[in-house]
Tab-separated table of C-alpha atoms and ligand atoms in Angstrom:
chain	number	residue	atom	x	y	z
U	1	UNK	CA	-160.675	-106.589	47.669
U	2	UNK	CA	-164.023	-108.005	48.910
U	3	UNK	CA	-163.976	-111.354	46.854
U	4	UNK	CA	-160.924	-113.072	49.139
U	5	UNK	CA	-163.251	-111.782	51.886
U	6	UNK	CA	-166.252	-113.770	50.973
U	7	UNK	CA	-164.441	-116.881	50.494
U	8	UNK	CA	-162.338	-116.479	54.104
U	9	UNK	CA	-166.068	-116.398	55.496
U	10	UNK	CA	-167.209	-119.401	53.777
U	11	UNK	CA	-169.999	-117.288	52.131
U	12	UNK	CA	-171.172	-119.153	49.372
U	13	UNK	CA	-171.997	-117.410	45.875
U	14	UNK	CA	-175.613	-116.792	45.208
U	15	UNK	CA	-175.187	-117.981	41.607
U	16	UNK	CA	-172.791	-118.005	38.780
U	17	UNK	CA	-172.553	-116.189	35.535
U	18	UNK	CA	-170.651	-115.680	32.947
U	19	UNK	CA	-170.331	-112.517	30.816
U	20	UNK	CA	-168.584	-110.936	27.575
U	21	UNK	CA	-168.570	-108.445	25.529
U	22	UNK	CA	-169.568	-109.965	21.914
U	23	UNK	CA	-167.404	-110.209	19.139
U	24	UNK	CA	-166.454	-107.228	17.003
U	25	UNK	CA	-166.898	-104.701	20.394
U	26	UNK	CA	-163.569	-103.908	22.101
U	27	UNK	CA	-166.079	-101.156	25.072
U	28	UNK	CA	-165.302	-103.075	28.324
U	29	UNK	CA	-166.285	-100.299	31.070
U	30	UNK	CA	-169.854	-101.056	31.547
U	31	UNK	CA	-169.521	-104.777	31.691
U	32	UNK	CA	-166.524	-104.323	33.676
U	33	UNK	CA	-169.060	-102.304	35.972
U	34	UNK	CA	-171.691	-104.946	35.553
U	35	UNK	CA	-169.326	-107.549	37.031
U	36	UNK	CA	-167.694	-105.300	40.415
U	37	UNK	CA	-171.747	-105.142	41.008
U	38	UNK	CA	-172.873	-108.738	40.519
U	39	UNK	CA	-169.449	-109.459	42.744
U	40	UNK	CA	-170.088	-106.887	45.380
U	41	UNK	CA	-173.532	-108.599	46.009
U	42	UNK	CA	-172.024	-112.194	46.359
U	43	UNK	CA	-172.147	-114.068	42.809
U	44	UNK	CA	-169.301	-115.903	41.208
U	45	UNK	CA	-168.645	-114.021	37.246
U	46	UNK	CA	-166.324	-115.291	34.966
U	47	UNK	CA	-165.763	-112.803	32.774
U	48	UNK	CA	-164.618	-113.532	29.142
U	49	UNK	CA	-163.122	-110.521	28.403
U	50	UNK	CA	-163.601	-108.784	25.117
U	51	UNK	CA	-164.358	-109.850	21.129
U	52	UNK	CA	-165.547	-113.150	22.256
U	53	UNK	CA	-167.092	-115.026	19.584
U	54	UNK	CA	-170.016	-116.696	19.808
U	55	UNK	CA	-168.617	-120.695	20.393
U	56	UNK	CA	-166.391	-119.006	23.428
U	57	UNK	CA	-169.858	-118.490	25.123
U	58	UNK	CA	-171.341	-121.732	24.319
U	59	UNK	CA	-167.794	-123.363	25.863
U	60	UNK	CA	-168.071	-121.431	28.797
U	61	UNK	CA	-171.365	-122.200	29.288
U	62	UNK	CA	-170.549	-126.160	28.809
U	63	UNK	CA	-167.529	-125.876	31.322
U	64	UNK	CA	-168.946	-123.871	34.063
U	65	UNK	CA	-172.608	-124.420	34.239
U	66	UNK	CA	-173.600	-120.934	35.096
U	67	UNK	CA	-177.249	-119.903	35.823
U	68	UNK	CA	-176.659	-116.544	34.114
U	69	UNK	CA	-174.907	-115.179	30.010
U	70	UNK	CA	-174.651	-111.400	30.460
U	71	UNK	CA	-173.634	-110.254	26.739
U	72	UNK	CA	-172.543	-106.435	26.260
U	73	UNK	CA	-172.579	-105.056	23.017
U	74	UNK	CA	-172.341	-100.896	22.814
U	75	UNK	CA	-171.653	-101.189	18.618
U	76	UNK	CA	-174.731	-101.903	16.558
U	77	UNK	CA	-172.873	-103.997	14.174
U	78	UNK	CA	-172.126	-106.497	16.969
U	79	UNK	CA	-176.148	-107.345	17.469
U	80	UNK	CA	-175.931	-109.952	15.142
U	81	UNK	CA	-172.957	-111.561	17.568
U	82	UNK	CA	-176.026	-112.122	20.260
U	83	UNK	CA	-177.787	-113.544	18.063
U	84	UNK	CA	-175.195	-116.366	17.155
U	85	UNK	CA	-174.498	-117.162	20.667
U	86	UNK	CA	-178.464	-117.742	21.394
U	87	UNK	CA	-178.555	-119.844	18.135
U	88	UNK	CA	-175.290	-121.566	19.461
U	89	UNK	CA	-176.979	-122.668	22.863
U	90	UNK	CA	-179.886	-123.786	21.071
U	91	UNK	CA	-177.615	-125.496	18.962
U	92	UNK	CA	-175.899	-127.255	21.988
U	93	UNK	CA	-179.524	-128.128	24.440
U	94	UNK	CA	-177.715	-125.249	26.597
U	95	UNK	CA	-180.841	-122.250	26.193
U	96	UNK	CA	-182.784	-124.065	28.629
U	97	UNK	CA	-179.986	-124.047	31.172
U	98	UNK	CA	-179.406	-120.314	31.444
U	99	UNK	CA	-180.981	-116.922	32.071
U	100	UNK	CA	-179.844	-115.015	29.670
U	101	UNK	CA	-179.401	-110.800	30.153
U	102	UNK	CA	-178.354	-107.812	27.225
U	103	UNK	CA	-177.022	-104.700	27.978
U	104	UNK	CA	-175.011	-101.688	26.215
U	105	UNK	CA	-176.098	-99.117	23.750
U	106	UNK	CA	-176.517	-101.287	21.145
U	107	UNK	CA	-179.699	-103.265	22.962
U	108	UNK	CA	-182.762	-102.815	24.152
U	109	UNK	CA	-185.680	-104.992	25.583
U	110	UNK	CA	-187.288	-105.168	22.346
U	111	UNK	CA	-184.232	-106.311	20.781
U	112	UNK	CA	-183.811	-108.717	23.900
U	113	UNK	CA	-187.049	-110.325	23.184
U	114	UNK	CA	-186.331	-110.553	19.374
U	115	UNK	CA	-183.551	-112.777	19.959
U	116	UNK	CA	-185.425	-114.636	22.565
U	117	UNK	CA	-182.744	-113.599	25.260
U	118	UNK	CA	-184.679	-113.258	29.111
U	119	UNK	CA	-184.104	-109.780	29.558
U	120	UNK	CA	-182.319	-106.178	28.850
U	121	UNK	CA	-180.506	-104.189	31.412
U	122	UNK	CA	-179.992	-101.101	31.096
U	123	UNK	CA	-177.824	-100.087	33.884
U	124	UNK	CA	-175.530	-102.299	36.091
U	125	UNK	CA	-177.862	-101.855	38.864
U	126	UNK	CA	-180.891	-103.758	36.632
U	127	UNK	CA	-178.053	-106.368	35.887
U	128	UNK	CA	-178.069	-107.140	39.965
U	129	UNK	CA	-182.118	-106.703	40.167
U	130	UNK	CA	-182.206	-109.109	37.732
U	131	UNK	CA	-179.905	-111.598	38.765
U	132	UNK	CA	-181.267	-111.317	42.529
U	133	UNK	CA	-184.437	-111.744	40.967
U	134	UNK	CA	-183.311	-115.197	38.592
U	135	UNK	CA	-181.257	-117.077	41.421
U	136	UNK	CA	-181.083	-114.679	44.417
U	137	UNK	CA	-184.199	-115.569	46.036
U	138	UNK	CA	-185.638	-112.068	45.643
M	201	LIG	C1	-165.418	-95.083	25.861
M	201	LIG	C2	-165.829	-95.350	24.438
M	201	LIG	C3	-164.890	-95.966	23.610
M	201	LIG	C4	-163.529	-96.434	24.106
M	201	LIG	C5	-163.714	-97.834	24.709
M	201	LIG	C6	-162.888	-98.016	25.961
M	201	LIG	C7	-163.083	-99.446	26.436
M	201	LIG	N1	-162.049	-100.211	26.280
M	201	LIG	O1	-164.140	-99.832	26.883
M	201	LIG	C8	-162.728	-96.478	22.769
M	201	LIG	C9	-162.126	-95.108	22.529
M	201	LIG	C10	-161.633	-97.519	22.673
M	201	LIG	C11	-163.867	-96.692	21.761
M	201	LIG	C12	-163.680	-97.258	20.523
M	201	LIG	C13	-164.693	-97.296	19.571
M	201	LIG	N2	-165.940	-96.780	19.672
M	201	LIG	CO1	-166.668	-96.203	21.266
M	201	LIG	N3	-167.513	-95.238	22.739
M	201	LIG	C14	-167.121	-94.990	23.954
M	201	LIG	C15	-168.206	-94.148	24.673
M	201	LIG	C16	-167.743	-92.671	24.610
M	201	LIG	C17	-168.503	-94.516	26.094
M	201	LIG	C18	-168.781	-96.001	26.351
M	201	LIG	C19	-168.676	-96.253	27.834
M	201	LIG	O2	-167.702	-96.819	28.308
M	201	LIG	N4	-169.676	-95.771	28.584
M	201	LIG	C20	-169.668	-95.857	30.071
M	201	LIG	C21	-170.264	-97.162	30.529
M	201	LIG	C22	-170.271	-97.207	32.054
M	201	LIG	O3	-171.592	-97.199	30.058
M	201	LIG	P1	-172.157	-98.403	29.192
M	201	LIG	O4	-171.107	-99.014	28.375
M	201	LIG	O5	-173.398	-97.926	28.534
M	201	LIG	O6	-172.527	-99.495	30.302
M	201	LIG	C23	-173.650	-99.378	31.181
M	201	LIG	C24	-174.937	-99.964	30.592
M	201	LIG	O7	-174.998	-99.939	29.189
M	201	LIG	C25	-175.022	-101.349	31.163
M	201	LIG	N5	-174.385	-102.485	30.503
M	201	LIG	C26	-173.282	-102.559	29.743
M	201	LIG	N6	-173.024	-103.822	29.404
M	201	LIG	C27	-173.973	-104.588	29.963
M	201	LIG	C28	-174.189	-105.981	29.932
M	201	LIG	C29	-175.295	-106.505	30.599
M	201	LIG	C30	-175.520	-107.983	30.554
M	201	LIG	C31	-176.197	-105.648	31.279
M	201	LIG	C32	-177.402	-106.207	31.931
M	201	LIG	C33	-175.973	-104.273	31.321
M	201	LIG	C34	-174.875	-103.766	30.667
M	201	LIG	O8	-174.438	-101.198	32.440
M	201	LIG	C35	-173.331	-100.283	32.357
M	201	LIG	C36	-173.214	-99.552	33.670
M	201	LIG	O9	-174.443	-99.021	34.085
M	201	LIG	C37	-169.452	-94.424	23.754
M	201	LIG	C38	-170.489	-93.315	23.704
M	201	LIG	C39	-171.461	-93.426	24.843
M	201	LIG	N7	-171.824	-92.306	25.378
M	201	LIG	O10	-171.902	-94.534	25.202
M	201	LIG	C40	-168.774	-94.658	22.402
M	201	LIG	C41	-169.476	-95.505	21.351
M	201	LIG	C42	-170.091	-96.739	21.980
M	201	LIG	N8	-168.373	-95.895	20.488
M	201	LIG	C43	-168.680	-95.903	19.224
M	201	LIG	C44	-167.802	-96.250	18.164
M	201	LIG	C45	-168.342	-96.083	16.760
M	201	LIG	C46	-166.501	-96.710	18.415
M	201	LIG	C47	-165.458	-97.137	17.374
M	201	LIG	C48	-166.005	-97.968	16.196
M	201	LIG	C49	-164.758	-95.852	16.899
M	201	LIG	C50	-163.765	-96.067	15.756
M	201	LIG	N9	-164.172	-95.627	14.582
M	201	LIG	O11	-162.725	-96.640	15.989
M	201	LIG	C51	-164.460	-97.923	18.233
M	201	LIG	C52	-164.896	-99.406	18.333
M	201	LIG	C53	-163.812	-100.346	18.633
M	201	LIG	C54	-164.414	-101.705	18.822
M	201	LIG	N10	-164.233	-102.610	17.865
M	201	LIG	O12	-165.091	-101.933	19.810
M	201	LIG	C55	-170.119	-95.510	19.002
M	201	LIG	C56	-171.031	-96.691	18.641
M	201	LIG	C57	-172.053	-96.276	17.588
M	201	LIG	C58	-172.875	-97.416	17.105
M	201	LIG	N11	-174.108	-97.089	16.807
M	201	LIG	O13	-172.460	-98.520	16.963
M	201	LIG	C59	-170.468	-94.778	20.346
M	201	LIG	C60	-171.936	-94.874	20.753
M	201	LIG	C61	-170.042	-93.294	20.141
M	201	LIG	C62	-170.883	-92.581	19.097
M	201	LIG	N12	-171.918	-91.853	19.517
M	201	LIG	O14	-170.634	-92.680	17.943
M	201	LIG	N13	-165.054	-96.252	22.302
């Protein structure tokens, strides 16, 4: 209901991300949650739905330019599935590009700054803190 408002008012978004849950995980509620935040406060999220593999990220990234990669993962087997995705940015000269944020039970910031990611959130709340904080201007 709010987005058609923002663009009738010419507001423009505060930044862009894109955001999936990794392959393997099927959870979508938090990062659905995630997203009606990051929209509620003005930024443009494409959201890749669910089970996206790694090279779905890195396309994403390629095609929309974003200045933030949210990645949810709530199954520990899936951790892996972050890592790929960082390797496939590297991979691609993309890294540098992005801001990159974990979340779900899987993560944490120690696992965050294992795989070289920018930061864990743990609630959709930190998600917006740390977006505002990336390409907000706060
Ligand atoms: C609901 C649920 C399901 C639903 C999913 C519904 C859906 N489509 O999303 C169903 C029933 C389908 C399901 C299936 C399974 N589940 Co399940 N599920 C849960 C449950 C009970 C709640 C998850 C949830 O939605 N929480 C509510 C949301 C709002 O919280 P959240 O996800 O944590 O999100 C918040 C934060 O984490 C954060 N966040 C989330 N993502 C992101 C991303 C970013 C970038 C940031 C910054 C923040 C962020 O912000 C959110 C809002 O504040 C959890 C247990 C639990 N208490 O967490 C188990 C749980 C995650 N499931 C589990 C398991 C094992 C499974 C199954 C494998 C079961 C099975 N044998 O089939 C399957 C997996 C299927 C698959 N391949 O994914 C385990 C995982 C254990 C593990 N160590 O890996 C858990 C922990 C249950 C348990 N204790 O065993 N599950």
């Amino acid at each position: 209901m709010i987005k058609p408002e923002f663009k009738k008012a010419g507001i423009p978004a505060r930044g862009k991300v894109v955001i999936g849950t990794v392959h393997g995980d099927l959870h979508y509620i938090g990062k659905d949650i995630v997203i009606a935040m990051l929209e509620s406060q003005g930024f443009d999220v494409t959201d890749l739905g669910v089970d996206v593999p790694a090279d779905k990220f890195v396309s994403a990234v390629k095609e929309k330019k974003p200045d933030i990669v949210g990645m949810s993962g709530l199954l520990t087997i899936v951790t892996d599935e972050m890592g790929k995705v960082m390797e496939g940015l590297k991979r691609e000269g993309l890294r540098d590009t992005v801001k990159i944020m974990v979340g779900g039970r899987a993560v944490s910031q120690e696992f965050a700054e294992k795989i070289g990611a920018n930061a864990f959130g743990a609630t959709a709340i930190d998600a917006v803190g740390l977006a505002r904080k990336w390409v907000g201007g706060e």
